XYZ file of C-alpha atoms in Angstrom:
446
model
C 71.592 72.590 24.369
C 69.735 74.200 27.281
C 68.002 71.928 29.794
C 65.077 73.357 31.731
C 64.166 71.847 35.095
C 60.759 72.628 36.583
C 60.188 71.842 40.237
C 56.781 70.410 41.080
C 55.795 69.207 37.601
C 56.469 65.540 38.335
C 54.548 65.768 41.590
C 51.516 67.298 39.865
C 51.545 64.633 37.122
C 51.798 61.855 39.702
C 48.925 63.386 41.685
C 46.708 63.658 38.605
C 47.478 60.110 37.490
C 46.662 58.648 40.906
C 43.281 60.373 40.948
C 42.380 59.359 37.400
C 43.276 55.714 38.079
C 40.453 55.296 40.588
C 36.692 55.877 40.589
C 36.034 59.451 39.532
C 32.922 61.605 39.577
C 32.142 63.890 36.641
C 32.610 66.970 38.840
C 36.020 65.796 40.038
C 37.098 65.013 36.472
C 36.264 68.571 35.427
C 38.314 69.982 38.308
C 41.329 67.850 37.363
C 41.034 68.835 33.704
C 41.179 72.504 34.701
C 44.263 71.858 36.827
C 46.028 70.059 33.993
C 45.357 72.906 31.573
C 46.697 75.402 34.097
C 49.851 73.342 34.732
C 50.547 72.899 31.006
C 50.098 76.638 30.423
C 52.577 77.410 33.196
C 55.109 75.008 31.693
C 54.711 76.511 28.219
C 55.252 80.010 29.623
C 58.323 78.943 31.594
C 59.873 77.183 28.600
C 59.134 80.143 26.329
C 60.769 82.570 28.765
C 63.842 80.334 28.838
C 64.061 80.436 25.057
C 63.636 76.675 24.794
C 61.026 74.064 23.875
C 59.249 71.276 25.752
C 61.883 68.859 24.438
C 64.447 70.826 26.461
C 62.873 69.772 29.743
C 64.931 67.482 31.981
C 63.941 63.837 31.575
C 61.607 63.540 34.612
C 59.853 66.828 33.804
C 59.642 65.928 30.109
C 57.952 62.586 30.875
C 55.514 64.292 33.227
C 54.751 66.950 30.602
C 54.180 64.310 27.922
C 51.809 62.463 30.217
C 49.756 65.564 31.006
C 49.671 66.795 27.408
C 48.406 63.453 26.050
C 45.529 63.121 28.530
C 42.168 62.832 26.780
C 39.621 63.672 29.462
C 36.721 63.052 27.081
C 37.797 59.406 26.835
C 38.049 58.986 30.624
C 34.791 57.654 32.004
C 33.357 59.071 35.190
C 31.883 56.829 37.867
C 29.233 57.204 40.518
C 31.093 54.653 42.676
C 33.631 57.206 43.846
C 34.907 56.713 47.424
C 33.220 58.437 50.351
C 36.197 60.782 50.703
C 38.101 62.653 48.002
C 41.562 61.369 48.911
C 43.523 60.088 45.886
C 45.616 56.928 46.034
C 48.762 57.125 48.163
C 47.989 60.535 49.637
C 47.083 59.976 53.309
C 49.696 59.903 56.042
C 49.477 60.422 59.790
C 51.595 63.346 60.907
C 54.057 62.278 63.599
C 53.549 58.540 63.039
C 57.105 57.943 61.815
C 58.572 59.749 64.813
C 56.304 57.829 67.157
C 57.534 54.513 65.736
C 61.109 55.720 66.204
C 60.339 56.430 69.844
C 58.920 52.941 70.326
C 61.977 51.350 68.729
C 64.303 53.328 70.984
C 62.550 51.814 74.003
C 63.631 48.304 73.014
C 66.809 47.562 74.933
C 67.832 43.895 75.299
C 68.651 44.295 79.000
C 65.279 45.817 79.980
C 63.265 44.248 82.768
C 60.095 42.385 81.855
C 57.902 45.027 83.486
C 59.462 47.676 81.256
C 58.932 45.542 78.155
C 55.320 45.067 79.185
C 54.874 48.852 79.095
C 56.345 48.971 75.589
C 53.942 46.237 74.527
C 50.971 48.146 75.950
C 52.062 51.269 74.066
C 52.164 49.275 70.829
C 48.692 47.850 71.437
C 47.143 51.213 72.276
C 48.847 52.887 69.276
C 47.600 50.201 66.880
C 44.078 50.494 68.257
C 44.119 54.287 67.969
C 45.407 54.165 64.387
C 42.772 51.642 63.296
C 40.066 53.797 64.877
C 41.208 56.834 62.883
C 41.270 54.841 59.630
C 37.764 53.484 60.205
C 36.456 56.907 61.188
C 37.767 58.437 57.967
C 36.568 55.523 55.779
C 40.089 55.297 54.417
C 40.975 52.596 51.899
C 44.390 50.872 51.959
C 45.306 52.279 48.543
C 44.635 55.807 49.828
C 47.317 55.462 52.517
C 50.939 56.128 51.693
C 53.188 53.090 51.485
C 55.021 54.094 54.662
C 51.743 54.501 56.537
C 50.623 51.006 55.498
C 53.974 49.581 56.580
C 53.858 51.200 60.024
C 50.219 50.204 60.406
C 51.174 46.586 59.678
C 54.133 46.783 62.088
C 51.948 48.000 64.968
C 49.210 45.449 64.298
C 51.696 42.565 63.963
C 53.593 43.250 67.193
C 50.416 43.968 69.147
C 50.098 40.172 69.141
C 51.919 38.926 72.238
C 53.747 35.980 70.633
C 55.070 38.217 67.877
C 56.220 40.765 70.437
C 58.182 38.060 72.262
C 59.716 37.014 68.924
C 60.883 40.611 68.444
C 62.540 40.735 71.865
C 64.296 37.390 71.305
C 65.499 38.374 67.822
C 66.696 41.727 69.178
C 68.877 40.083 71.819
C 70.324 37.594 69.338
C 71.109 40.164 66.635
C 72.553 42.665 69.125
C 75.016 40.098 70.427
C 76.345 39.239 66.982
C 76.593 42.862 65.832
C 78.468 43.845 69.003
C 80.893 40.952 68.465
C 81.431 41.972 64.836
C 81.883 45.653 65.750
C 84.509 44.947 68.426
C 87.013 43.837 65.795
C 86.702 47.197 64.022
C 88.306 50.085 65.872
C 86.423 52.732 63.903
C 82.996 51.511 65.024
C 81.458 52.081 68.480
C 80.857 49.005 70.622
C 77.387 50.136 71.640
C 74.803 48.835 69.153
C 71.082 49.539 68.762
C 69.058 47.244 66.481
C 65.757 48.332 64.915
C 63.580 45.809 63.093
C 61.408 48.200 61.132
C 60.052 48.990 57.653
C 63.142 49.735 55.561
C 64.612 49.096 52.125
C 67.536 46.811 51.295
C 69.270 44.248 53.473
C 70.383 46.665 56.205
C 71.179 50.289 56.955
C 73.966 51.460 59.242
C 74.447 54.815 60.921
C 76.879 55.925 63.592
C 75.907 58.665 66.021
C 78.513 59.647 68.630
C 79.284 56.370 70.425
C 76.296 54.404 69.068
C 75.950 52.190 65.991
C 72.337 52.167 64.766
C 71.403 49.151 62.621
C 68.097 49.204 60.739
C 66.906 45.799 59.519
C 63.731 44.827 57.601
C 61.019 43.718 60.019
C 60.685 40.107 58.740
C 64.313 39.476 59.754
C 62.957 38.748 63.234
C 62.479 35.254 61.764
C 66.232 34.744 61.166
C 67.953 31.983 63.139
C 71.213 32.517 65.026
C 73.453 31.390 62.160
C 71.784 33.766 59.701
C 72.039 36.658 62.193
C 75.760 36.000 62.538
C 76.145 35.932 58.745
C 74.213 39.201 58.422
C 76.413 40.927 61.015
C 79.525 39.784 59.159
C 78.151 40.991 55.826
C 77.093 44.384 57.177
C 80.291 45.191 59.061
C 83.002 43.132 57.358
C 81.640 42.835 53.791
C 82.592 39.159 53.700
C 80.639 38.517 50.488
C 77.996 36.135 51.881
C 75.073 38.076 50.518
C 73.636 34.998 48.810
C 72.914 33.332 52.155
C 70.943 36.376 53.332
C 68.915 36.621 50.126
C 68.095 32.908 50.315
C 66.980 33.375 53.933
C 64.708 36.224 52.802
C 63.132 33.890 50.251
C 62.572 31.179 52.859
C 59.121 30.270 54.185
C 59.542 31.828 57.705
C 60.618 35.209 56.303
C 57.915 35.215 53.625
C 55.253 34.263 56.199
C 56.105 37.296 58.353
C 56.287 39.562 55.303
C 52.902 38.360 54.058
C 51.197 38.924 57.415
C 52.725 42.396 57.762
C 51.400 43.388 54.344
C 47.952 41.947 55.053
C 47.701 43.812 58.365
C 48.916 47.032 56.761
C 46.369 46.726 53.958
C 46.892 45.537 50.405
C 46.705 48.429 47.965
C 45.141 47.517 44.622
C 47.283 49.513 42.232
C 47.010 47.331 39.141
C 44.460 49.406 37.247
C 45.816 52.412 35.432
C 44.070 55.107 33.418
C 44.521 53.381 30.064
C 46.058 49.982 30.828
C 45.117 47.305 33.362
C 48.050 45.229 34.649
C 45.672 42.471 35.760
C 44.534 41.968 32.168
C 48.089 42.285 30.851
C 49.287 39.538 33.196
C 46.411 37.274 32.160
C 47.225 37.722 28.456
C 50.958 37.133 28.860
C 50.584 34.236 31.284
C 48.138 32.490 28.946
C 50.157 33.083 25.759
C 53.721 32.408 26.979
C 53.523 30.425 30.221
C 50.466 28.203 29.568
C 48.766 29.923 32.510
C 51.157 28.167 34.906
C 52.675 31.237 36.607
C 51.153 32.246 39.927
C 49.988 35.853 39.930
C 52.508 38.208 41.539
C 51.550 41.553 43.031
C 51.002 43.995 40.179
C 51.601 47.718 40.705
C 52.279 50.839 38.718
C 55.256 52.947 39.742
C 54.610 56.251 41.479
C 57.108 58.127 39.291
C 57.616 58.625 35.559
C 60.798 56.905 34.429
C 62.875 57.680 31.359
C 64.647 54.407 30.609
C 63.717 51.613 33.038
C 60.111 50.584 32.469
C 59.742 47.553 34.731
C 61.077 45.820 37.817
C 60.545 42.457 39.498
C 61.006 42.265 43.267
C 61.857 38.655 44.031
C 61.504 39.055 47.802
C 57.983 40.481 47.622
C 57.028 38.648 44.406
C 55.971 41.959 42.872
C 55.994 43.271 39.296
C 56.180 47.049 38.961
C 55.510 48.733 35.619
C 56.502 52.339 34.942
C 53.722 54.925 35.020
C 55.309 56.348 31.851
C 53.602 53.555 29.908
C 50.105 54.298 31.211
C 49.233 56.495 28.232
C 46.641 56.145 25.481
C 49.341 56.398 22.797
C 51.279 53.416 24.218
C 50.132 50.221 22.454
C 48.913 47.283 24.485
C 51.643 45.003 23.114
C 54.328 47.294 24.576
C 52.911 47.018 28.101
C 52.602 43.244 27.587
C 56.246 43.069 26.494
C 57.445 44.720 29.705
C 55.139 42.395 31.660
C 56.621 39.402 29.809
C 60.172 40.596 30.541
C 59.485 40.877 34.278
C 57.639 37.558 34.417
C 60.696 35.913 32.862
C 62.644 37.126 35.904
C 60.026 35.454 38.101
C 60.254 32.213 36.120
C 64.042 31.943 35.697
C 65.105 33.417 39.046
C 68.625 34.523 39.934
C 71.943 32.871 39.081
C 74.678 33.268 41.716
C 78.347 33.130 40.725
C 81.050 33.751 43.366
C 78.628 35.713 45.519
C 77.410 37.868 42.617
C 73.939 37.575 41.168
C 73.035 37.571 37.488
C 69.512 37.966 36.116
C 70.051 38.553 32.372
C 71.615 35.274 31.278
C 71.945 33.985 27.722
C 68.879 31.810 28.280
C 66.937 34.854 29.475
C 67.829 36.801 26.311
C 66.884 33.843 24.118
C 63.470 33.473 25.736
C 62.875 37.221 25.704
C 63.221 37.278 21.906
C 60.421 34.722 21.641
C 57.934 37.514 22.306
C 55.890 37.775 19.089
C 56.222 41.542 18.717
C 59.696 41.813 20.214
C 61.173 44.038 17.450
C 58.196 46.387 17.359
C 58.177 46.742 21.146
C 61.925 47.414 21.303
C 61.629 50.042 18.563
C 58.738 51.784 20.323
C 60.581 51.883 23.642
C 63.699 53.322 21.986
C 61.609 56.080 20.465
C 59.955 56.685 23.833
C 63.330 57.133 25.524
C 64.689 59.162 22.610
C 67.537 56.681 22.101
C 67.862 56.698 18.331
C 71.121 56.137 16.483
C 71.091 59.687 15.074
C 70.917 61.188 18.559
C 73.792 59.060 19.777
C 75.960 60.207 16.854
C 75.266 63.901 17.352
C 75.353 64.096 21.136
C 79.041 65.035 21.187
C 78.393 68.049 18.978
C 75.948 69.632 21.399
C 76.813 72.685 23.443
C 77.465 72.230 27.172
C 74.131 71.877 28.940
C 72.845 74.786 30.985
C 70.345 74.161 33.759
C 67.406 76.466 34.391
C 65.498 75.641 37.563
C 62.005 77.065 37.874
C 59.225 76.491 40.402
C 55.741 75.627 39.177
C 52.770 76.629 41.305
C 50.640 73.910 42.865
C 47.402 75.912 42.904
C 45.040 74.187 45.353
C 46.565 70.739 44.998
C 47.241 69.535 48.520
C 48.124 66.253 50.134
C 45.679 65.250 52.883
C 47.172 64.901 56.355
C 45.734 63.290 59.427
C 46.963 64.776 62.675
C 48.638 62.340 65.056
C 49.387 63.125 68.713
C 52.903 64.631 68.872
C 55.882 62.746 70.190
C 55.910 62.578 73.981
C 58.183 65.145 75.631
C 60.875 63.881 77.996
C 59.468 65.820 80.946
C 55.816 65.035 80.192
C 53.875 62.552 82.347
C 54.396 59.008 81.128
C 51.334 57.719 79.169
C 51.549 54.362 80.973
C 49.929 56.000 84.029
C 52.784 55.459 86.470
C 52.756 59.104 87.537
C 56.453 59.518 86.734
C 58.026 61.640 84.028
C 58.375 59.998 80.622
C 62.186 60.235 80.705
C 62.306 58.371 84.046
C 59.845 55.693 83.011
C 59.112 54.313 79.501
C 61.385 56.916 77.872
C 64.571 55.565 79.429
């Protein structure tokens, strides 16, 4: 069976969905409808040339195609309350901002003199002020910024407060000491360590470059005490199996307080309303029917991609429920979205069970409570059909021919992602922006 992969189709579907989820003028709706028709026609032509059908598309492309083909623009209401700009949700980023943050992080060295750290602090303050000015000037909403942009915005605003900056410096010195001590017992790792508390995924990220070990840690870990920093260094470098202690520290009040303030300063994106389904209403229905309205509302967001098998996720650290954009279709019944919401809220209610350093989330009690959903069987059957996981397909899969992959590029037409120009990264031989009159490499760039 031939599998056809089309580059760009998922991106177009995600772009269209983000625009349709927000306030939309009648003129903009007509433009998007024309783009969807053009994209679908391109896909049909590509599939026909490959001698295949739409069902032969690779899973991500197939889900994107299904989404676009089931859009009913006549049923989508237009609104006069469209934003002042035409930027869709999650589309605005500041060019060079990520590199600028990297440059700031490289300036943090535990042994720096106080006057040098003061220059770093002033750079953070001026950068945060400049970024906020650009956002206000463009009348940009938090949901229009990319997730990374919101995270960096929150980072700059948080550490432009002097007490938080001092907390960063203290945490940096503590963590560096423990990571150096842990690295010295491993001959394969360099003894020189650079710690970055920055927006990142997971518990930690390690990278070695020549004679330097770069450790990236989530920003709220600046709240960790000395014992937790030592445990983290041992887990990252020696894999000593004490992950539970780190996760519990991330769920503690100090960590959550920093995380909450970072997100508030970065801007909370309201991504709960989809084109056809509203997660806010889904949560209210499920909470009232199955939890007696006792569950506190978590953050509710739609995913930015179209998934093929996993339709929900609960992030315990951020107290966030994410529902797959694949379910935001007019042919997906309300009870199916509510079932996924119920499943993820059960994770919030029951939490995690740790056994010998390993976590378990789908216990026997979880399965028992999950089956108490009134339309459990109907929802499971619908989701199996949506993923194409029927018993007949499983029986015949071994009789299929070896899959052949056809990769084709789909044109984007005039679909573009807005960019906001940011001053480029400072050159090493350029004058230092602190005003000292020296070159950047001999001043703040050391």
